[in-house]
Coordinates of C-alpha atoms in Angstrom, one line a residue:
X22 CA -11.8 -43.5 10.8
X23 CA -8.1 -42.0 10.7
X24 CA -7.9 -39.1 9.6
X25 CA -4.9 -38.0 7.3
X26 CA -2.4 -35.5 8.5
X27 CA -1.1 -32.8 6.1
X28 CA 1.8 -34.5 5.3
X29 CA 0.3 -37.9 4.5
X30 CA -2.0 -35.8 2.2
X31 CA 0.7 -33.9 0.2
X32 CA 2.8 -36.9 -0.7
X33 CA -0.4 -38.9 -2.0
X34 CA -1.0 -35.8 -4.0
X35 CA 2.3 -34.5 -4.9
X36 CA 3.5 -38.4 -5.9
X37 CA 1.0 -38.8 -8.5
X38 CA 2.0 -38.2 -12.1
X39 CA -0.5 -35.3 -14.1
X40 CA -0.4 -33.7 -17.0
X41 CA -2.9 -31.4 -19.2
X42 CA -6.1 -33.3 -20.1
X43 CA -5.0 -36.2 -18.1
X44 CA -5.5 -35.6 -14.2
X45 CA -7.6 -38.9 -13.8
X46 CA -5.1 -40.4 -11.2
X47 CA -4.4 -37.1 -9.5
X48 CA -8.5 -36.9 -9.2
X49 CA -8.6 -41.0 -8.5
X50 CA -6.8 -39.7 -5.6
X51 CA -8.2 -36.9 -4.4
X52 CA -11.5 -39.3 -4.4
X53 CA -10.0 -41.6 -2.2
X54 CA -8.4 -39.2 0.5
X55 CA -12.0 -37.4 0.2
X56 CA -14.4 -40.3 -0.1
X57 CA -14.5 -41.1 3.8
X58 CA -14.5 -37.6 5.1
X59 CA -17.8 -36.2 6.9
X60 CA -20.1 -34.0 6.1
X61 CA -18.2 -34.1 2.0
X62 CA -20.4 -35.4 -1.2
X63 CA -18.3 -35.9 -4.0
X64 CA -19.7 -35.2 -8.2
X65 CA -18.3 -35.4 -11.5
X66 CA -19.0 -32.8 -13.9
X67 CA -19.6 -32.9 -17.2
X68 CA -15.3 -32.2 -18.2
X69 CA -14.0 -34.0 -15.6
X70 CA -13.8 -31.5 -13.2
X71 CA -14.1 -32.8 -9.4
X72 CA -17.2 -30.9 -7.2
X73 CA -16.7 -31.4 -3.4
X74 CA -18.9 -29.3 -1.2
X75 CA -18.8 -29.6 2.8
X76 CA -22.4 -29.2 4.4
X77 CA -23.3 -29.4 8.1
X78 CA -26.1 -27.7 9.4
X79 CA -27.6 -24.7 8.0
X80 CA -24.9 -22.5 8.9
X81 CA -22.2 -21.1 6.3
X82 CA -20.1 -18.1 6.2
X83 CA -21.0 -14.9 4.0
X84 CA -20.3 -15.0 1.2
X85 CA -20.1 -18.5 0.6
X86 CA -16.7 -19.9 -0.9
X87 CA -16.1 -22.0 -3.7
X88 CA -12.2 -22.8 -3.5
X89 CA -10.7 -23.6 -6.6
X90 CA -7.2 -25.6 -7.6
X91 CA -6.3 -27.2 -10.8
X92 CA -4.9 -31.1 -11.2
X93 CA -3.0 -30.3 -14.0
X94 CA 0.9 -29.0 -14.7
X95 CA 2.8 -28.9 -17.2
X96 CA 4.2 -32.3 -19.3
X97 CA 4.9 -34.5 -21.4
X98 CA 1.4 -36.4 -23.2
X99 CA 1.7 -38.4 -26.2
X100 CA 0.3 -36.9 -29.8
X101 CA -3.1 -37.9 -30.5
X102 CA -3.8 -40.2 -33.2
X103 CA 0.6 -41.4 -33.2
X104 CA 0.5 -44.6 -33.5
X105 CA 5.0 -43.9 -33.1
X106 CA 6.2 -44.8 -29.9
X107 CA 7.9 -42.2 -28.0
X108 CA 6.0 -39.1 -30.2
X109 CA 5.1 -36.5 -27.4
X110 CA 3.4 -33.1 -27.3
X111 CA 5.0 -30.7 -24.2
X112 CA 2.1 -29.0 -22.4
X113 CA 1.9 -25.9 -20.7
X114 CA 4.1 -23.2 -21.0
X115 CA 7.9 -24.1 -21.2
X116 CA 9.9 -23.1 -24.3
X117 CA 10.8 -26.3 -26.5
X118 CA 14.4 -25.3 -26.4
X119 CA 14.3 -25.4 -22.3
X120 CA 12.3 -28.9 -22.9
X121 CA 14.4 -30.3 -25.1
X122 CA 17.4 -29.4 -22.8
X123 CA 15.8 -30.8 -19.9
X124 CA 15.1 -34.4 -22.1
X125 CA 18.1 -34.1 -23.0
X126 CA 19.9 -34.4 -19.3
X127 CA 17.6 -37.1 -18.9
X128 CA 15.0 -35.3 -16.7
X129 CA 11.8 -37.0 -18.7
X130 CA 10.7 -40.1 -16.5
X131 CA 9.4 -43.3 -18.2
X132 CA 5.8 -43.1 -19.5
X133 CA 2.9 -43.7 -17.2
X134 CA 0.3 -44.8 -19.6
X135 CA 0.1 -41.3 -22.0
X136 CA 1.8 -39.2 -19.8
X137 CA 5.2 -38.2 -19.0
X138 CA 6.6 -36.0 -16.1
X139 CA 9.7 -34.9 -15.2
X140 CA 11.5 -36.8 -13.0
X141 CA 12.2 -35.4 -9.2
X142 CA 11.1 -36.8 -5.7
X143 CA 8.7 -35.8 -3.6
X144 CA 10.7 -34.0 -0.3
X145 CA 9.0 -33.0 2.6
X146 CA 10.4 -31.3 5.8
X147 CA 9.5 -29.2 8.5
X148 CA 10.7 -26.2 6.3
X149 CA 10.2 -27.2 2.7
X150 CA 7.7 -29.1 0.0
X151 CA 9.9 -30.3 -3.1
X152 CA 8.6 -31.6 -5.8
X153 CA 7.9 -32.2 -9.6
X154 CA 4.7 -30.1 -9.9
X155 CA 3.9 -28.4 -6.9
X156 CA 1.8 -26.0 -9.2
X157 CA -1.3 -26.9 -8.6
X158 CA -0.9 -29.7 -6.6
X159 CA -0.2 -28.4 -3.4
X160 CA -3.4 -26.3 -4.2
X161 CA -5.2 -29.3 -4.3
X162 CA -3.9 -30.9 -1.2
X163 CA -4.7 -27.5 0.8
X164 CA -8.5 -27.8 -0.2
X165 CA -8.3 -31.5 0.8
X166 CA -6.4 -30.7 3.9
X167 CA -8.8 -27.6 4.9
X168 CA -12.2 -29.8 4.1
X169 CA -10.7 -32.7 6.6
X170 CA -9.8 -30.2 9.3
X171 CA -13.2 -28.6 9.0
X172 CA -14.8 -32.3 9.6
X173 CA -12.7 -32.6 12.6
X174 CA -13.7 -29.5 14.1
X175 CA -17.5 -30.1 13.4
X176 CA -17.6 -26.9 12.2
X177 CA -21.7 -25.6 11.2
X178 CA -20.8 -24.4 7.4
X179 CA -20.8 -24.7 4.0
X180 CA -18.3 -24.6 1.3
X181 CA -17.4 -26.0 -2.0
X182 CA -14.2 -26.6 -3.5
X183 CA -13.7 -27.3 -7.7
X184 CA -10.6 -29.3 -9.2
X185 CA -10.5 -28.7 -12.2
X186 CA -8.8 -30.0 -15.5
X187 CA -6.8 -28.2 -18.2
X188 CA -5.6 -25.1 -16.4
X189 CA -2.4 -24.6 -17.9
X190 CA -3.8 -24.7 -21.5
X191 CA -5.7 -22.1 -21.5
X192 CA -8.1 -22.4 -18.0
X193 CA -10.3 -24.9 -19.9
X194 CA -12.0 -26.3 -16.7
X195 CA -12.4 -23.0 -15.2
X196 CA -14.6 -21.9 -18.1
X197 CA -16.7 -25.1 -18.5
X198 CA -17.7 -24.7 -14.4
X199 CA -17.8 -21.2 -15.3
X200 CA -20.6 -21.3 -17.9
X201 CA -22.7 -24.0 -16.1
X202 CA -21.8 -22.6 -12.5
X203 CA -23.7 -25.2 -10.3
X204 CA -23.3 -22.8 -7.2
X205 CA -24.9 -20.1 -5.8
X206 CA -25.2 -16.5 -7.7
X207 CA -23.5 -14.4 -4.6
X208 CA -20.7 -17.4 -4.2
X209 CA -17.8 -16.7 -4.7
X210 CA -15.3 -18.0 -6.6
X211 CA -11.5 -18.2 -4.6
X212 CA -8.4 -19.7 -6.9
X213 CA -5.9 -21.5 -4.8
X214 CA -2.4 -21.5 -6.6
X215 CA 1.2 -21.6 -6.2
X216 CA 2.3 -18.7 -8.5
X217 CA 5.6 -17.1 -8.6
X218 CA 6.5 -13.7 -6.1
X219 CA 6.6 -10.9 -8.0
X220 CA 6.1 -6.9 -6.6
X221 CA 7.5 -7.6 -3.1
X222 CA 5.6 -10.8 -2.3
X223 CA 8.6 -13.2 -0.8
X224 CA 8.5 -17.1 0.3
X225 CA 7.8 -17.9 3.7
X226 CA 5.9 -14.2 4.0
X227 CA 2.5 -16.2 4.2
X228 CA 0.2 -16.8 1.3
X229 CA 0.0 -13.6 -1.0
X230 CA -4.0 -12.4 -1.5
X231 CA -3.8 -11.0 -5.1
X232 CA -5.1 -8.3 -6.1
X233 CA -5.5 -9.5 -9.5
X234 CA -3.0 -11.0 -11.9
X235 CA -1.5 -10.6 -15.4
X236 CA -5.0 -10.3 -16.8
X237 CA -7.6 -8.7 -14.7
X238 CA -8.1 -7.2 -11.1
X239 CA -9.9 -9.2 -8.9
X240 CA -13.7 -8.5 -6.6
X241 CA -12.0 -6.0 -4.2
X242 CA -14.9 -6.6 -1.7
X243 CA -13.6 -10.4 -2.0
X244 CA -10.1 -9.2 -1.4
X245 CA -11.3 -7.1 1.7
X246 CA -12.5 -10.1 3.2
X247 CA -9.8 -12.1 3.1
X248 CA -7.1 -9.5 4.4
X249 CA -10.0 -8.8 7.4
X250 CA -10.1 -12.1 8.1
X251 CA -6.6 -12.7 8.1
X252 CA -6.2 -9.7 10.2
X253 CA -8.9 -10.8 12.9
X254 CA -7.3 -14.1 12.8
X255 CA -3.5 -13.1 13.3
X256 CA -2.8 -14.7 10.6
X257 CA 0.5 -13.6 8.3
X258 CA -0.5 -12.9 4.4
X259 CA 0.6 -10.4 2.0
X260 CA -1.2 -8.6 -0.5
X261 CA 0.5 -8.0 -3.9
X262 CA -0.7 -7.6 -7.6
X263 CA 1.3 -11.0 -8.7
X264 CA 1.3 -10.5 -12.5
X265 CA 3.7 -12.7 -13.7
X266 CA 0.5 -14.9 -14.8
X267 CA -2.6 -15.5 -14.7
X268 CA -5.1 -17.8 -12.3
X269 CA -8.6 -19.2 -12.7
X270 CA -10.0 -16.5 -10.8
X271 CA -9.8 -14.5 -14.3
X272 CA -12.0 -17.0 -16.3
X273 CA -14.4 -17.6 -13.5
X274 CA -14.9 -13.2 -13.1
X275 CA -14.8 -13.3 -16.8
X276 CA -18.3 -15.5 -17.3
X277 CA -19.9 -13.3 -14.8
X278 CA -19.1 -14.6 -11.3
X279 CA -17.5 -12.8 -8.4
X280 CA -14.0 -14.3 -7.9
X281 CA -10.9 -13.0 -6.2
X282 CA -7.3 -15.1 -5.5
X283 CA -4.5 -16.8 -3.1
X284 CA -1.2 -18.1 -4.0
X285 CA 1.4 -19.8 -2.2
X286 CA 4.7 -18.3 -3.3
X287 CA 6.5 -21.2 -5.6
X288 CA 10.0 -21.7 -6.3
X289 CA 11.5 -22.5 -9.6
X290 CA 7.8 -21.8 -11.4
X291 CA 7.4 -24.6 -14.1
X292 CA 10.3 -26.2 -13.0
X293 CA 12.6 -23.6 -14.3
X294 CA 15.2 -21.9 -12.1
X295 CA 16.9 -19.0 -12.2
X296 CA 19.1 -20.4 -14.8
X297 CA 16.7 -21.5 -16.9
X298 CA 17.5 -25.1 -16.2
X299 CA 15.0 -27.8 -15.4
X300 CA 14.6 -28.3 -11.3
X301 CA 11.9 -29.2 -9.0
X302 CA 9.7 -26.9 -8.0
X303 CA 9.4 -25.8 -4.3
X304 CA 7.4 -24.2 -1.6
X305 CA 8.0 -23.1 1.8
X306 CA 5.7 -25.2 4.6
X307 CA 4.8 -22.3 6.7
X308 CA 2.8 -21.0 3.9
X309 CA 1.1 -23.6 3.5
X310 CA 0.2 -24.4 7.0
X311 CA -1.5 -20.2 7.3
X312 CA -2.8 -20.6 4.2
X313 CA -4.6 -23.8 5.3
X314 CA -5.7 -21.5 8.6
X315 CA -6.7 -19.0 6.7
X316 CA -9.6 -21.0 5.3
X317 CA -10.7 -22.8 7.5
X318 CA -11.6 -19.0 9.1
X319 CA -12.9 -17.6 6.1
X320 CA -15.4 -20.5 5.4
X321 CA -16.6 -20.5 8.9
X322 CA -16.9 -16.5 9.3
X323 CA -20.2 -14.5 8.4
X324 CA -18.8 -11.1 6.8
X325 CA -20.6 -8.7 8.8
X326 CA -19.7 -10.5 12.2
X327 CA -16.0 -9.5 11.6
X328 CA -16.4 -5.9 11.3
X329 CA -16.1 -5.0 7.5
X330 CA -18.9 -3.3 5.3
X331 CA -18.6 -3.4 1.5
X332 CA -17.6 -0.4 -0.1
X333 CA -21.3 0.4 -0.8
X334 CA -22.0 0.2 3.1
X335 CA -18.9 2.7 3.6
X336 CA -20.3 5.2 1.1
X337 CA -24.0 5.3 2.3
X338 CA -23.0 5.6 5.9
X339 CA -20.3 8.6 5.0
X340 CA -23.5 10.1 3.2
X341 CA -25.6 9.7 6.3
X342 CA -22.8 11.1 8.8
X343 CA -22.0 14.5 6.6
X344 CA -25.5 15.4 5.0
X345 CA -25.6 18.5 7.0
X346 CA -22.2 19.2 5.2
X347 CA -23.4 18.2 2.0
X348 CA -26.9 20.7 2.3
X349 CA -24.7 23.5 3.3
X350 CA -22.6 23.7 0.6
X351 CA -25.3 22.6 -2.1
X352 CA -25.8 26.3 -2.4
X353 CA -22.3 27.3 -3.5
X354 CA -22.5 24.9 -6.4
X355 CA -25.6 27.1 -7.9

């Protein structure tokens, strides 16, 4: 069985065209680069959305993680019910002046059944991942990345990850897993993104844990965990409030469910640069590669074997330690 390195992995993923409501060959391929990988079972829900979990043994960290990435980015898809050739709907968040501008230049590539993406290649170095949509894609390859590295270890855990459909309309396959959340009640929901560095986050500073995004603030116990593990693990992140947008995470906390985030600084965020001109979008390799470390720990970590108690634990132990202080003074409050 050969087992695919990281880079094999990101140009399967990052070469295949996607758009809004049509990830089908992104999750074709994710399929295939998962299908052979121990200790992995593979579902289907009921939207599309791809279910992976990694089992082996009884073990798994605490909490357990559900890792989340979408298969969708922003393009070109043809209007429903057209029956006009060359009639197409822009998806996900670009102005149709910057669009139009970016057609016009000849960016748009030649259709691919319904879809239509712009046009850059895939570039991968030591240093650097270029490429048309590298939000979420590169998400997606992490997940796929960190599940094959966990086989190869034989690591004794268990984890899920989701890909889901429709995130950059409106985190439409967040909210469908969401509502009929086929996990655990204590699991906990972890968005994988590339997202823009806002508030002192940088590229090449390691993946940024967010403290919450443009919408909501994320489980801060969650959050905790991560940085300790990071810590324990000498592993680089940083930890910024990147509200420039909005992730999964917020949907999946907003149905009820514990869920906290991670991004990969990106460059040129929906293939806009800092001219507002059309331009692949890029991220740095080294923050990929400790993001990819980072999980791997986290999923194979029990929380209280890495020396951090929830906020809860703090308090009640704080109580314990100064209730001598606390009777003493009862009195003066009478």
């Amino acid at each position: 069985m050969a087992v695919p390195n990281l880079t094999s992995i990101l140009k399967r993923i990052l070469k295949t065209p996607t758009a809004p409501f049509h990830e089908y060959h992104v999750r074709a391929e994710i399929e295939a680069l998962l299908q052979d990988c121990p200790n992995v079972k593979l579902k289907r829900d009921k939207f599309g959305n791809l279910i992976a979990t990694y089992k082996k043994g009884k073990n798994s960290s605490s909490p357990t993680w559900v890792l989340g990435a979408h298969m969708d980015h922003p393009a070109f898809v043809k209007k429903p019910g057209s029956k006009k050739a060359g009639e197409w709907d822009f998806l996900g968040g670009v102005s149709e002046e910057l669009v139009a501008q970016g057609v016009k230049r000849g960016l748009r590539s030649k259709a691919t059944g319904a879809i239509a993406t712009w046009n850059f290649p895939t570039q991968i170095s030591f240093e650097k991942v270029e490429a048309t949509a590298c939000d979420d894609l590169i998400g997606c390859a992490v997940i796929i990345a960190t599940f094959w590295e966990l086989a190869s270890l034989n690591l004794s855990t268990t984890c899920h990850a989701v890909f889901t459909r429709a995130e950059e309309v409106g985190f439409l396959g967040a909210w469908h897993l969401a509502q009929k959340w086929p996990f655990g009640k204590s699991d906990v929901f972890l968005s994988i993104e590339t997202s823009r560095p806002v508030n002192g986050a940088v590229m090449g500073g390691g993946p940024v844990v967010r403290v919450g995004d443009r919408l909501s603030v994320f489980d801060s116990e969650g959050v905790s965990v991560l940085m300790t593990t990071a810590k324990e693990q000498g592993i680089r992140v940083q930890r910024c409030l990147l509200d420039a947008g909005a992730c999964e995470a917020t949907a999946v906390q907003a149905a009820g469910h514990r869920a906290v985030g991670i991004s990969i600084p990106l460059g040129n965020y929906h293939n806009l640069d800092a001219n507002k001109q059309i331009a692949p979008e890029f991220v740095m390799m080294s923050d990929v590669r400790s993001l990819i470390d980072l999980l791997k720990a986290l999923v194979a970590t029990r929380h209280d074997g890495i020396g951090e108690r929830t906020i809860r634990e703090r308090v009640e132990v704080r109580m314990e330690e100064y209730a001598a202080h606390l009777k003493a003074s009862a009195k003066l409050f009478k």
